[in-house]
Structures are given as C-alpha cells and as structure tokens.
GROMACS .gro file of C-alpha atoms in nm:
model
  435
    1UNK     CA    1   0.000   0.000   0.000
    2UNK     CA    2   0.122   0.334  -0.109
    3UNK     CA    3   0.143   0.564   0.224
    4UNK     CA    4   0.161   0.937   0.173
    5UNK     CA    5   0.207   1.157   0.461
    6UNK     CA    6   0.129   1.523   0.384
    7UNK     CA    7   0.269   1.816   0.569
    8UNK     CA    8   0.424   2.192   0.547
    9UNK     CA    9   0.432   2.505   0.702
   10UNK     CA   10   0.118   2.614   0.903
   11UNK     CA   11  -0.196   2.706   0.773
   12UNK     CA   12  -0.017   2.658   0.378
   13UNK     CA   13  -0.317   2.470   0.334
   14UNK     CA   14  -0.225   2.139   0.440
   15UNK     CA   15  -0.600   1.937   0.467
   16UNK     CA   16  -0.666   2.058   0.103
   17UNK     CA   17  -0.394   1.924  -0.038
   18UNK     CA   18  -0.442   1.580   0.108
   19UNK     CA   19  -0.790   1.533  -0.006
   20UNK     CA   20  -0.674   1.695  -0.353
   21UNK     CA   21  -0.428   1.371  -0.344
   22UNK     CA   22  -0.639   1.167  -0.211
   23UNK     CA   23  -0.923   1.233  -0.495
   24UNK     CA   24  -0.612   1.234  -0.764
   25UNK     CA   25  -0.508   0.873  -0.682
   26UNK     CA   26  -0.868   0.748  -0.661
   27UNK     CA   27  -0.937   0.903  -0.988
   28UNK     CA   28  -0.682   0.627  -1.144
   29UNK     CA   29  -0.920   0.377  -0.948
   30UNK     CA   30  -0.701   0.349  -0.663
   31UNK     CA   31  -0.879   0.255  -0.335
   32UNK     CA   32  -0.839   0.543  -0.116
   33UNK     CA   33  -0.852   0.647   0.212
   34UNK     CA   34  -0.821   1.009   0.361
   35UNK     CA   35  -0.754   1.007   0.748
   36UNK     CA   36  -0.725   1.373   0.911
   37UNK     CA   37  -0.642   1.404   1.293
   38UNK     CA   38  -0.778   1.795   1.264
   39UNK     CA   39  -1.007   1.801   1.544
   40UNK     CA   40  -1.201   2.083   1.446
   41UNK     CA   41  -1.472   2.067   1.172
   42UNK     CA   42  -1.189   2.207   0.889
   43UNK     CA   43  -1.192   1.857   0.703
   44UNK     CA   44  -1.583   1.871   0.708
   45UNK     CA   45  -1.606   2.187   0.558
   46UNK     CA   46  -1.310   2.120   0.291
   47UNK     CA   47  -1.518   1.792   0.176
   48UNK     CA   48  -1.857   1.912   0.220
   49UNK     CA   49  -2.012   1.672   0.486
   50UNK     CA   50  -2.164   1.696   0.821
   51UNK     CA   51  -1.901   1.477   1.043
   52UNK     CA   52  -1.650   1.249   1.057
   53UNK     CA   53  -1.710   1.203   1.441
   54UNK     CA   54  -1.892   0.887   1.389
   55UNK     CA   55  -1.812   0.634   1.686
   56UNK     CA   56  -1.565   0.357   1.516
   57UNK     CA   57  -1.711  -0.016   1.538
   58UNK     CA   58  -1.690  -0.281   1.835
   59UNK     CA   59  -1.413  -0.507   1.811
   60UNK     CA   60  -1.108  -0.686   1.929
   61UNK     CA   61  -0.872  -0.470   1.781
   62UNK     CA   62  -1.038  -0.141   1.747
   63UNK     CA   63  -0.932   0.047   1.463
   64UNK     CA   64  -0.839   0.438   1.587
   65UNK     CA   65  -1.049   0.672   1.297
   66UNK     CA   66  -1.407   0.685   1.235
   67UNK     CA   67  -1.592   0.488   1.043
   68UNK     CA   68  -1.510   0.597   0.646
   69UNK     CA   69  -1.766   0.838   0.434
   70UNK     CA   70  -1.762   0.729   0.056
   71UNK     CA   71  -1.687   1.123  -0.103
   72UNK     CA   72  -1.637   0.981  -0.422
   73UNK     CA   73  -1.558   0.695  -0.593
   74UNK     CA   74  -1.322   0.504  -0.500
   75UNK     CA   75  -1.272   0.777  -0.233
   76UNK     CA   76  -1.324   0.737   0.189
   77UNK     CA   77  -1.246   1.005   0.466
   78UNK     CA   78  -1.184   0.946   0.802
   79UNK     CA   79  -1.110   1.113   1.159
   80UNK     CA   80  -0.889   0.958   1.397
   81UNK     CA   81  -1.080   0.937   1.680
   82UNK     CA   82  -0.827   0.994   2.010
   83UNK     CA   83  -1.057   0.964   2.286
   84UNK     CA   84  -1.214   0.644   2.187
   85UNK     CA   85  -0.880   0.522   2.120
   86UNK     CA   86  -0.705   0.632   2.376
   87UNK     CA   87  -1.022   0.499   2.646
   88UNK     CA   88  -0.972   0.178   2.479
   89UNK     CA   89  -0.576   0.125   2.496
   90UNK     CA   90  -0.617   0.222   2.890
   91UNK     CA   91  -0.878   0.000   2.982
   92UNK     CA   92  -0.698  -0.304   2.834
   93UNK     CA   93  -0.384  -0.219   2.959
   94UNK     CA   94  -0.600  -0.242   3.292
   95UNK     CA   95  -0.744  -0.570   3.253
   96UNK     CA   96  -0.361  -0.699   3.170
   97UNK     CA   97  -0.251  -0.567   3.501
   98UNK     CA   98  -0.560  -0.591   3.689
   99UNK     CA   99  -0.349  -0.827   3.955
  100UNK     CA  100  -0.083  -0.579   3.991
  101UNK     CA  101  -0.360  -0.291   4.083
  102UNK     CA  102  -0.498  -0.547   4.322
  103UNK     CA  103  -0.138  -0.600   4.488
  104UNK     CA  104  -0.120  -0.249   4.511
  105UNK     CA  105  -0.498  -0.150   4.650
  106UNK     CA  106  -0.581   0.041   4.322
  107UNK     CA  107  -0.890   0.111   4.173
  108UNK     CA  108  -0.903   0.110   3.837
  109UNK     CA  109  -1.041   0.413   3.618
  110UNK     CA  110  -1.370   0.346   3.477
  111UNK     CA  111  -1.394   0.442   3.036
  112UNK     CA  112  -1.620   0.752   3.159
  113UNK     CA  113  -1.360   0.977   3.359
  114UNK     CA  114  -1.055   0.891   3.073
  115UNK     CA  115  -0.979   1.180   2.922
  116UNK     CA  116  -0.675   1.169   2.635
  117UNK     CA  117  -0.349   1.337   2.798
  118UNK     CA  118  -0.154   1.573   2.612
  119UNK     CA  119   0.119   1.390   2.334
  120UNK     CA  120  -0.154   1.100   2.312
  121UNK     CA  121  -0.289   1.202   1.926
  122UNK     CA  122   0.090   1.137   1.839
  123UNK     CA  123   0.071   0.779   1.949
  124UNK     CA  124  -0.287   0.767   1.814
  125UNK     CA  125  -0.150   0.876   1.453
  126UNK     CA  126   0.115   0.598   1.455
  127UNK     CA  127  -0.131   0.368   1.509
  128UNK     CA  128  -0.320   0.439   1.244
  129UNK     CA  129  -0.058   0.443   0.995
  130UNK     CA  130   0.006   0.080   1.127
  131UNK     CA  131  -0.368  -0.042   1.147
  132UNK     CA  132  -0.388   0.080   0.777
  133UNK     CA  133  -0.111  -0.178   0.695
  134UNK     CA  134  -0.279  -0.479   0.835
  135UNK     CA  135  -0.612  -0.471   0.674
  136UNK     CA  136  -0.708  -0.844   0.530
  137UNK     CA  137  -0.606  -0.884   0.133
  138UNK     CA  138  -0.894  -0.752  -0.060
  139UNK     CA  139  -1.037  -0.490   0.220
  140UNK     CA  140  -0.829  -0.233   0.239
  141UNK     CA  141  -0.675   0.053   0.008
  142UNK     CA  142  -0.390   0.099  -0.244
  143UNK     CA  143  -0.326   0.427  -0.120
  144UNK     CA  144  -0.347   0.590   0.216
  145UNK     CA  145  -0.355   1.009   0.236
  146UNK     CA  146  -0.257   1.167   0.570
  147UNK     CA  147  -0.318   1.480   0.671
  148UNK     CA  148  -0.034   1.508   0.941
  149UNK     CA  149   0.047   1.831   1.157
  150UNK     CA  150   0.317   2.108   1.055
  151UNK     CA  151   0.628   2.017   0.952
  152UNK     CA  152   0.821   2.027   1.293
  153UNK     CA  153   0.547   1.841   1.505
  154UNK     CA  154   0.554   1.545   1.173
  155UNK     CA  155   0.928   1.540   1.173
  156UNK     CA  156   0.914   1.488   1.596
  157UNK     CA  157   0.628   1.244   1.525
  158UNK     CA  158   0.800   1.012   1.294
  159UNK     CA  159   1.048   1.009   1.471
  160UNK     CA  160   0.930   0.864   1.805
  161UNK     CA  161   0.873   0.542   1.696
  162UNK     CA  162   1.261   0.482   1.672
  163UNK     CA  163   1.309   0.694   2.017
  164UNK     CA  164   1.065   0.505   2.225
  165UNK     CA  165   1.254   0.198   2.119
  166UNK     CA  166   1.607   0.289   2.191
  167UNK     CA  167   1.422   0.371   2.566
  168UNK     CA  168   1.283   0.034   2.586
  169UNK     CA  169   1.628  -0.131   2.486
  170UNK     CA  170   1.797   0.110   2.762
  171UNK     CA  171   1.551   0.007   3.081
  172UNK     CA  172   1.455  -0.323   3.009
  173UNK     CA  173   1.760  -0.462   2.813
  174UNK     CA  174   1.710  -0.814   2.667
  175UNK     CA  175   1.992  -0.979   2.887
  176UNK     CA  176   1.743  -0.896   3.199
  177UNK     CA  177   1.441  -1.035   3.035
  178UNK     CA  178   1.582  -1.359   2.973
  179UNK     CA  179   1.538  -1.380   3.356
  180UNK     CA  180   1.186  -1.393   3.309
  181UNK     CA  181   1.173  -1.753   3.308
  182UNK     CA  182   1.221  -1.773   3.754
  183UNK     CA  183   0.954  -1.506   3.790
  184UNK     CA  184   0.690  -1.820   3.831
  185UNK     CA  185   0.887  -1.989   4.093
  186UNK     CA  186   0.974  -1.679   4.288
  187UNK     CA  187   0.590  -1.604   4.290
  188UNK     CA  188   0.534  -1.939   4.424
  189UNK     CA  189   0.824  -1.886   4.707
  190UNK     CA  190   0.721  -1.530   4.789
  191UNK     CA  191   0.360  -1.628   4.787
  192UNK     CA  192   0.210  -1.280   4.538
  193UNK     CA  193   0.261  -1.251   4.202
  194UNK     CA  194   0.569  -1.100   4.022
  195UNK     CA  195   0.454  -0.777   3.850
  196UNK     CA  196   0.797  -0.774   3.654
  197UNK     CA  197   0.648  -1.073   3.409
  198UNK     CA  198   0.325  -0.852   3.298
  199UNK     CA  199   0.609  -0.549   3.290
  200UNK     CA  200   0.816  -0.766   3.046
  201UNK     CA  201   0.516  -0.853   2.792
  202UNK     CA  202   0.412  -0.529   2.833
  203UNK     CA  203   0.744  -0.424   2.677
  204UNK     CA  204   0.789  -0.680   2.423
  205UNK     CA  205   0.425  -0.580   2.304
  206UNK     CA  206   0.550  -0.209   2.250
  207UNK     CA  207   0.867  -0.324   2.059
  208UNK     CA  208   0.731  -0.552   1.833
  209UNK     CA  209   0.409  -0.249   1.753
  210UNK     CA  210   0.665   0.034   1.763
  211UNK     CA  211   0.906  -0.197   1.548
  212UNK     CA  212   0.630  -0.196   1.294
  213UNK     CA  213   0.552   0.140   1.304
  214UNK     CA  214   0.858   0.213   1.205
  215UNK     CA  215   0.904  -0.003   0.947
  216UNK     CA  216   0.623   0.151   0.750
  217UNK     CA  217   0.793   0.495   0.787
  218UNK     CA  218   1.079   0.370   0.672
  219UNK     CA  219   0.906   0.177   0.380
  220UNK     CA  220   0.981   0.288   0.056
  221UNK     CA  221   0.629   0.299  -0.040
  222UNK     CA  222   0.568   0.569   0.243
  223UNK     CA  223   0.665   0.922   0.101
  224UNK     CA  224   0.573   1.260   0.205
  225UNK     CA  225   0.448   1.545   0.040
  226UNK     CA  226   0.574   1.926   0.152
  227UNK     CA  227   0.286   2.193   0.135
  228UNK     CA  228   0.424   2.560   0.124
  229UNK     CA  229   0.252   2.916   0.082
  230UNK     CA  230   0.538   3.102  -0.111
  231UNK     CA  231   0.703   3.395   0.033
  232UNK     CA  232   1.034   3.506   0.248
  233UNK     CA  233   0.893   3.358   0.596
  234UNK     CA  234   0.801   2.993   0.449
  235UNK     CA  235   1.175   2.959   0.289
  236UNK     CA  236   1.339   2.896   0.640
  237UNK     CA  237   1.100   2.636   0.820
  238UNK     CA  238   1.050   2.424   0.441
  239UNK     CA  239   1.423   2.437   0.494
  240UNK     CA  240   1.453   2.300   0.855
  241UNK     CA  241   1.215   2.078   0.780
  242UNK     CA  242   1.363   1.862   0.460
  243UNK     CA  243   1.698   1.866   0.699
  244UNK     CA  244   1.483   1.689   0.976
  245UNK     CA  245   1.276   1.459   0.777
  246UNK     CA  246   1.625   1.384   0.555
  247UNK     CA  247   1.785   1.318   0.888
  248UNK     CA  248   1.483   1.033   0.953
  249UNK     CA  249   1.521   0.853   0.592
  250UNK     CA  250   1.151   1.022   0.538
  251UNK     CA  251   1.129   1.089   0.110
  252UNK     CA  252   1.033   1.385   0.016
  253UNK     CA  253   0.828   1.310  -0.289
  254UNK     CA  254   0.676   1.669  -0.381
  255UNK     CA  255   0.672   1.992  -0.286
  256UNK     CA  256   0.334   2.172  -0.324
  257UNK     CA  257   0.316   2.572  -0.402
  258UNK     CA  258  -0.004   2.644  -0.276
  259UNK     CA  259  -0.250   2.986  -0.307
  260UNK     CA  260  -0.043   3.122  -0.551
  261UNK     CA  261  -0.209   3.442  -0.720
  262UNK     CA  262  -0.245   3.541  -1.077
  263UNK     CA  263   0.031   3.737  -1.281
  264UNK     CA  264   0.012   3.998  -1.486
  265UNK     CA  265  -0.248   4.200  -1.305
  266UNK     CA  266  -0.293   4.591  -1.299
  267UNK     CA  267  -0.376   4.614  -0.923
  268UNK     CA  268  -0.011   4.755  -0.768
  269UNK     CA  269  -0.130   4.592  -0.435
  270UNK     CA  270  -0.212   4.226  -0.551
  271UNK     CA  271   0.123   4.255  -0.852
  272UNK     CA  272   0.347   4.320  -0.523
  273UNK     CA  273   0.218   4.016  -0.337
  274UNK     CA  274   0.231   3.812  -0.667
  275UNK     CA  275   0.562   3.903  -0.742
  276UNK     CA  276   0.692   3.847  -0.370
  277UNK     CA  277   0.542   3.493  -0.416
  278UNK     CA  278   0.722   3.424  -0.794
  279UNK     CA  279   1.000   3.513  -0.635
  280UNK     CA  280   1.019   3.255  -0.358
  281UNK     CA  281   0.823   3.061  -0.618
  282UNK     CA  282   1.182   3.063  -0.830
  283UNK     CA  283   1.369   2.997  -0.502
  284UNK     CA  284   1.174   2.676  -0.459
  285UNK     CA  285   1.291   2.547  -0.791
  286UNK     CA  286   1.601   2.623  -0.755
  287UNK     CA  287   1.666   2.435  -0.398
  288UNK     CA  288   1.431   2.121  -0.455
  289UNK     CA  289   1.391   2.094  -0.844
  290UNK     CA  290   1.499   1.841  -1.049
  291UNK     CA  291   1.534   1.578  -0.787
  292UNK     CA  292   1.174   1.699  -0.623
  293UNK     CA  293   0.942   1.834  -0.855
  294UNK     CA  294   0.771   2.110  -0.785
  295UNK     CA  295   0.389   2.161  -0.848
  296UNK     CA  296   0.186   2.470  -0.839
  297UNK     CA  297  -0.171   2.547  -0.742
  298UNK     CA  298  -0.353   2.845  -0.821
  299UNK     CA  299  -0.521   3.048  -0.546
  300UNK     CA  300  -0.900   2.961  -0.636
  301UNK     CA  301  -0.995   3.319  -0.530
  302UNK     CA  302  -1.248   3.057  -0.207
  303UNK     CA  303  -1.181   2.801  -0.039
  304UNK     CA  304  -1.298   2.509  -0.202
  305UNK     CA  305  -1.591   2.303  -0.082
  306UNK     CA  306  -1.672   1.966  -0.131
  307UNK     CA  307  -1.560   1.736  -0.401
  308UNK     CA  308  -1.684   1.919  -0.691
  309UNK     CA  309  -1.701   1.705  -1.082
  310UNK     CA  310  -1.511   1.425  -0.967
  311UNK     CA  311  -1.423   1.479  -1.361
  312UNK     CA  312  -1.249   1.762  -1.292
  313UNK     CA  313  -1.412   2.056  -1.421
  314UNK     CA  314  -1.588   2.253  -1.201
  315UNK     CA  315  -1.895   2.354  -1.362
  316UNK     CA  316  -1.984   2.656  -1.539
  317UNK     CA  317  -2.355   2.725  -1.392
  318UNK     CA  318  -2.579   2.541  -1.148
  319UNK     CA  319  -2.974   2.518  -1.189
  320UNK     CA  320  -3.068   2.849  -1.059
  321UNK     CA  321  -2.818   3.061  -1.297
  322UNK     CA  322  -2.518   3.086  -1.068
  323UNK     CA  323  -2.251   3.186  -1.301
  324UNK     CA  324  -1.877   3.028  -1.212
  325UNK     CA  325  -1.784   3.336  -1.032
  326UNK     CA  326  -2.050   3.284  -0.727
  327UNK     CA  327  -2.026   2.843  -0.774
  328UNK     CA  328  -1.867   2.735  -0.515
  329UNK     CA  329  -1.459   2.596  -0.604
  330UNK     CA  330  -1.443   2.174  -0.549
  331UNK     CA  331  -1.121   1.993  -0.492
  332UNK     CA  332  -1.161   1.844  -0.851
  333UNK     CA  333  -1.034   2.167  -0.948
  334UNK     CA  334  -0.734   2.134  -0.744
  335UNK     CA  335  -0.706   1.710  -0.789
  336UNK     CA  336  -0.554   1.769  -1.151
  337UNK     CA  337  -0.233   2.001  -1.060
  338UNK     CA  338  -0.173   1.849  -0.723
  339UNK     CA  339  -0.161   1.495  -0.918
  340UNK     CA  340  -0.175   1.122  -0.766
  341UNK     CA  341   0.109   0.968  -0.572
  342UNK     CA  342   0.358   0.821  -0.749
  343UNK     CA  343   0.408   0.432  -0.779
  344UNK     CA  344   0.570   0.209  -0.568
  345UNK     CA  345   0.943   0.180  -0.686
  346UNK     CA  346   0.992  -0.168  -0.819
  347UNK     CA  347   1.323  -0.206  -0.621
  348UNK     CA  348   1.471  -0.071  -0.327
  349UNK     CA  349   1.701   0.246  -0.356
  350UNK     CA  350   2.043   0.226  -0.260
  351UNK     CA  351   2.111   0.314   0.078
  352UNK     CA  352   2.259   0.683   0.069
  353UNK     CA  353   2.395   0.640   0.463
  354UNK     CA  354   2.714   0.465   0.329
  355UNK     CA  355   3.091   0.442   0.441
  356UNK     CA  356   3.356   0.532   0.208
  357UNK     CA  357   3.698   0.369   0.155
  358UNK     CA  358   3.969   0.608   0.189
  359UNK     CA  359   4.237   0.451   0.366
  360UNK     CA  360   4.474   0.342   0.092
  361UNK     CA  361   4.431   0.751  -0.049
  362UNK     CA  362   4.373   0.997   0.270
  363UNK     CA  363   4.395   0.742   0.590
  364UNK     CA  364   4.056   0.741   0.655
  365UNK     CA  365   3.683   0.662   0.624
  366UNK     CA  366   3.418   0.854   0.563
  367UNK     CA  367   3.026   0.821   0.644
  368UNK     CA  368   2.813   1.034   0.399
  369UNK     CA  369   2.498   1.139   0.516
  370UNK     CA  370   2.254   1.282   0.335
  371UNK     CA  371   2.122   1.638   0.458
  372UNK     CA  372   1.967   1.877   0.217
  373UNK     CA  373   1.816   2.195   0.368
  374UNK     CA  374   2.092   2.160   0.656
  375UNK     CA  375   2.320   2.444   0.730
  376UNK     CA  376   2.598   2.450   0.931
  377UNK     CA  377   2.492   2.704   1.171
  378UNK     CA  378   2.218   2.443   1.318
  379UNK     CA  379   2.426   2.144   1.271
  380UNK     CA  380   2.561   1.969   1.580
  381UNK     CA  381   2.765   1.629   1.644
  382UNK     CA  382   2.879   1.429   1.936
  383UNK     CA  383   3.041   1.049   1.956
  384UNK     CA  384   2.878   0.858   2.257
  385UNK     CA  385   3.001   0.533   2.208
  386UNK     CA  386   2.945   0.307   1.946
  387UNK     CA  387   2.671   0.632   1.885
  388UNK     CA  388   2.701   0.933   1.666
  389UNK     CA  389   2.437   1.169   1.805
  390UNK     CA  390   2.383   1.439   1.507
  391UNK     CA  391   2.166   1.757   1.546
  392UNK     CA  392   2.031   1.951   1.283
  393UNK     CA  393   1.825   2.259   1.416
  394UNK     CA  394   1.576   2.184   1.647
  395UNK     CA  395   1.603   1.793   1.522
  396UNK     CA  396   1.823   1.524   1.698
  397UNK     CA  397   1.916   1.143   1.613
  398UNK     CA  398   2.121   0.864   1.778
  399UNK     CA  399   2.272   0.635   1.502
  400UNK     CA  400   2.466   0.324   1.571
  401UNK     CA  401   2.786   0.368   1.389
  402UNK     CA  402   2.891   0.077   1.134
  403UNK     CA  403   3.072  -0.203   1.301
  404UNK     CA  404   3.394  -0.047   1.123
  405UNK     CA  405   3.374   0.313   1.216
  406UNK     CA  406   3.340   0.150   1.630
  407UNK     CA  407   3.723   0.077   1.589
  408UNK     CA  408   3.782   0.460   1.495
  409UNK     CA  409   3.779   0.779   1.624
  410UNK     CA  410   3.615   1.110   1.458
  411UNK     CA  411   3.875   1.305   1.294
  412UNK     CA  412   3.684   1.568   1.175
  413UNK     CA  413   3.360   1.664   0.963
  414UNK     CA  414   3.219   1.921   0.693
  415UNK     CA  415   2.886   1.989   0.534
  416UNK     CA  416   2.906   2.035   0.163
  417UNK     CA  417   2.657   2.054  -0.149
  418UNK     CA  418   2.333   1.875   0.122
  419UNK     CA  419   2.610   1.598   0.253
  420UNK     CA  420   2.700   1.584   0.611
  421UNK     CA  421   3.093   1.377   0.543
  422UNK     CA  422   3.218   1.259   0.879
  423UNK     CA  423   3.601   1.115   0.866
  424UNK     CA  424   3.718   0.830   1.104
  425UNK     CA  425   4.037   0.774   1.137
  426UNK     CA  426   4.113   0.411   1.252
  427UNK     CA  427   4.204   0.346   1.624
  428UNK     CA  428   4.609   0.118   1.616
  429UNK     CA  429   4.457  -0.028   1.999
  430UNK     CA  430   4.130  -0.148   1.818
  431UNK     CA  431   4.213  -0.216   1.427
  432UNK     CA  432   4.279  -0.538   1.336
  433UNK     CA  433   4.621  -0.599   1.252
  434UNK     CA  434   4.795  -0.762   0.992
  435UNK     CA  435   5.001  -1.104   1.057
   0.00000   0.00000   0.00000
C-alpha cells in the first residue's frame, strides 16, 4: 500500500492538499482512504459533509479513525478518533494488570472519567498508519492520504517510533528479560505474584508495535508530500524541515506551491504580493527541483468546498443561474495540478547512509549522510560510544555507527553541497592488525 504523509508550514493549506491527493489517486481507481487528525470541523467543511465524528465499530482490535464516508468513488475520509482510542488502549492495559492494581490496592479508572493526555494524538496517529497496513487482502486501500500536523510536530512524530525503542532497549535490556523464566517460581516462594512478568510482555508488546511502526515509515512505499505558501517567511522552516525529515530517511516526494495568485495584473497591491510569491516561487525550484518536482496550485480566489465534478471541471452554472464566479470551487479543481502519488518503486534504492573507503588515499573513512536543507549554523555532532548523536536545528538522532567506524575515532567533519561527510580515522589499539 502506497502511504503518503502530507505536511508543510502552518496554515499553507495542508488538509486541502491531502484530499486533492487523495481524490487524484482514486481518480486512477485506486482505493483510497483520507484520514485527518484535525479536530475541528476544517476537514468537514473542505469535503462538504456533516461529520467524521462517527463512533468507530466494536471489536477486538479497534481500529483508531471513524468509520469511512464514501466522497467519491473510490474515495473514503476518516477522523482519527483519540478519545475512543485512547479509552480503549487504557482500559486493556487495565485488565492486563488488573493483579498488579490489586497487589497495590488500586482502583481502576472506569472508560467515563478517561480523558486523552496531552502527546496521546501522536501515538494515536502511529497507530493508524500501522492499522492501515494490516487490513485483510482484498479490504483495504492501495493508497493511504494523511493529513499530518506542521512540519516540525511530523518530523518529531516520525520520529518517536525509533526513540521510544532505543528507551525500551535502555531500561529493560534483553539480557534482563531472559530472567523472566524464575519469575513463576519466585511467585510461588514469595507467595504474590511477580509484576515484573506482565512489565516484560508489556514491553515486548510495545517493541514488536513500535518496530512496525517504524518499518512503514521507513518503507519505501511511504513518502511525504511538503505543502508551502510562497514567500520570504516559508523559505526557512520548508528548509529545517527537509533537513529533519532527511535526517529520519523520510522521502520527500513533492513539494506543493499552494495559493499562488495570478500574474500579470494591474492592481499595484495584488502585482506586489504576486511578485513576492514568484520570487520565492523561483527559489523553490532552484533548492528542490529536479530531484523533487515542484507543483503549483492556483489560489481559487475561495476556499474550495466539497468534491466538486469528480471529472475535474468545475462547472460553469448550477440550476438556478449561478454563473462560475459565485459556484462554489471543489477539490476536482485542485485534484488535476496536485496529481496522484507516485508508484511504488519496483526495487529498493540504494542506501545513501554509506561508508567510504579512503584509507589506501587519505587514511581514513568517511560516512556520507545525506542532509539537504541543513546548514551549518544548526548542525551539531557528538560520539557517545558506538553512537554518533547528530543535530540539525531543532532535530536530533542517535545512530549506531557501522561495526567499522566503532574501531575509529572522529577526525573531523564538513557539510558540503546537502552531505553531512564525517572522517574516522582508525584506532592502532582497536584495528585489526595484519600477521
């Protein structure tokens, strides 16, 4: 399943350019589904329905969104639905530890006075993107549209997965878990049960969901769209944000100009704010173009409403005479510029993150990583270990070094042309040597 995660700057006009992709890929009779985790009533306005607030069904594994509204076909919407979802996760985690709360004279909460606690839609959102992936063969979609938040809250969201699971690894390391095994005969000897057991499956449970998580962020069929509103403020965070989703392995796949206004008018106040936006309009190109294309969409003088022709032409004049100045602007008219998702490459790409040869020439190795957007102003690196912590604004990630570079020590480092090089120079005490 093709996963496209669509983000930007604030209020660029994110929600209308994921149901603009979302109606684009269902147009080539891809089954789609839209989820939004907006919790105002934006996304009902944008699509032209009452709610998405409907309660999602009953059942052992509770999906987290709303049940999906058919917009068009081959077309479904949903909410995610934190409350429900996050009532749900709590109470089972309840009944799993219910002897626990007993050993400790605990009452447990009752699904009435649970009320989501702040960071919970994050862990909601991941969810989703993995519930979406585990739909039986024939019932799901080919393509999933998310409308995720701004770019720095996305960036900090994909990359908790990852995070969480380097914390697992750190307090309950596997080497203490494989003493699981006496926790039933120490129960028997102490005479109450050993919480530590429920603590341990508790963990592996995590692992193996985060694990998953992760692996469809990672995925090359998950890419991510960029929306942007032209102009000199936008330049700076669509900057720190490819650094921090290039420092994740997240693919940009498109950047989206969004609202921009017509040329060539007479009005001196709207040709200044046209030509402000053609200019950062040209600066986009410049930075992201070839590799990324770049695709425009014209300000449609309203915000659109509803689906509109699901042809893709809005039309002309309605039954009572409304001329297309007064009809109200559809995402079909939007669906054709923005354009579907690409396919699913048919092979993996090479890994960029890779280690260079250059001992027989300079004496050293050298780890290329791939940074565009970063500057070395907000770029920040520190060896912990067998760890190379690197820090690109407000962004920060732990990488296990190669099992080569472990034997060597940093010698130095230098940004250059969207590459962060890092040389190692190899340790005498911990090379191998030759007989």
């Amino acid at each position: 399943m093709r996963t496209v995660l669509v983000t930007g700057t604030g209020g660029a006009g994110r929600t209308t350019v994921a149901a603009a992709t979302a109606l684009a890929a269902a147009r080539e009779g891809q089954r789609t589904l839209l989820l939004t985790a907006d919790p105002d009533g934006t996304p009902e306005a944008l699509l032209g329905i009452r709610t998405l607030r409907s309660a999602p069904g009953r059942s052992a594994d509770r999906l987290p969104w709303s049940v999906p509204v058919e917009l068009a076909p081959g077309m479904w919407a949903a909410r995610i639905i934190t409350d429900e979802w996050f009532r749900s996760e709590l109470t089972a985690l309840q009944e799993r530890g219910h002897g626990l709360l007993d050993l400790l004279g605990a009452t447990p909460l009752d699904g009435e006075e649970l009320t989501p606690l702040p960071g919970v839609e994050s862990l909601a959102l991941l969810r989703a993107l993995r519930a979406a992936q585990t739909a039986p063969p024939g019932t799901g979609w080919d393509v999933l549209v998310v409308d995720m938040p701004p770019a720095p809250d996305t960036v900090a969201l994909l990359a908790l997965p990852e995070q969480l699971r380097r914390y697992l690894r750190r307090l309950l390391p596997a080497e203490r878990q494989a003493a699981r095994a006496l926790r039933p005969m120490l129960a028997q000897l102490a005479g109450v049960p050993m919480p530590a057991q429920k603590l341990y499956e508790t963990a592996e449970r995590w692992e193996r969901e985060l694990a998953a998580v992760q692996g469809v962020i990672e995925s090359e069929a998950t890419t991510v769209r960029l929306v942007v509103e032209p102009g000199p403020l936008a330049d700076r965070a669509l900057r720190t944000a490819r650094a921090g989703l290039a420092l994740h392995g997240c693919r940009v796949e498109a950047v989206i100009a969004n609202r921009l206004l017509p040329t060539g008018t007479s009005d001196p106040w709207l040709a200044a704010l046209s030509g402000q936006q053609q200019d950062a309009l040209k600066e986009l190109y410049e930075q992201w173009a070839p590799a990324v294309p770049v695709r425009e969409l014209p300000h449609l003088g309203r915000d659109p409403h509803g689906v509109g022709d699901p042809r893709g032409a809005e039309p002309r004049s309605g039954a009572d005479g409304v001329d297309a100045q007064r009809a109200p602007a559809g995402l079909a008219a939007l669906a054709g510029a923005v354009g579907a998702p690409a396919a699913r490459p048919d092979r993996p790409a090479p890994d960029p993150w890779t280690v260079e040869d250059r001992l027989a020439d300079d004496g050293v190795l050298l780890w290329r990583l791939p940074l565009p957007g970063a500057d070395r102003d907000g770029l920040g690196l520190v060896r912990r270990g067998d760890e190379l912590i690197v820090s690109v604004g407000p962004f920060h990630r732990m990488l296990p070094l190669p099992s080569a570079l472990r034997r060597c020590t940093v010698s130095g480092a230098g940004l250059r042309d969207g590459w962060l090089q890092v040389r190692f120079t190899p340790d005498p005490d911990l090379w191998p040597k030759r007989l």
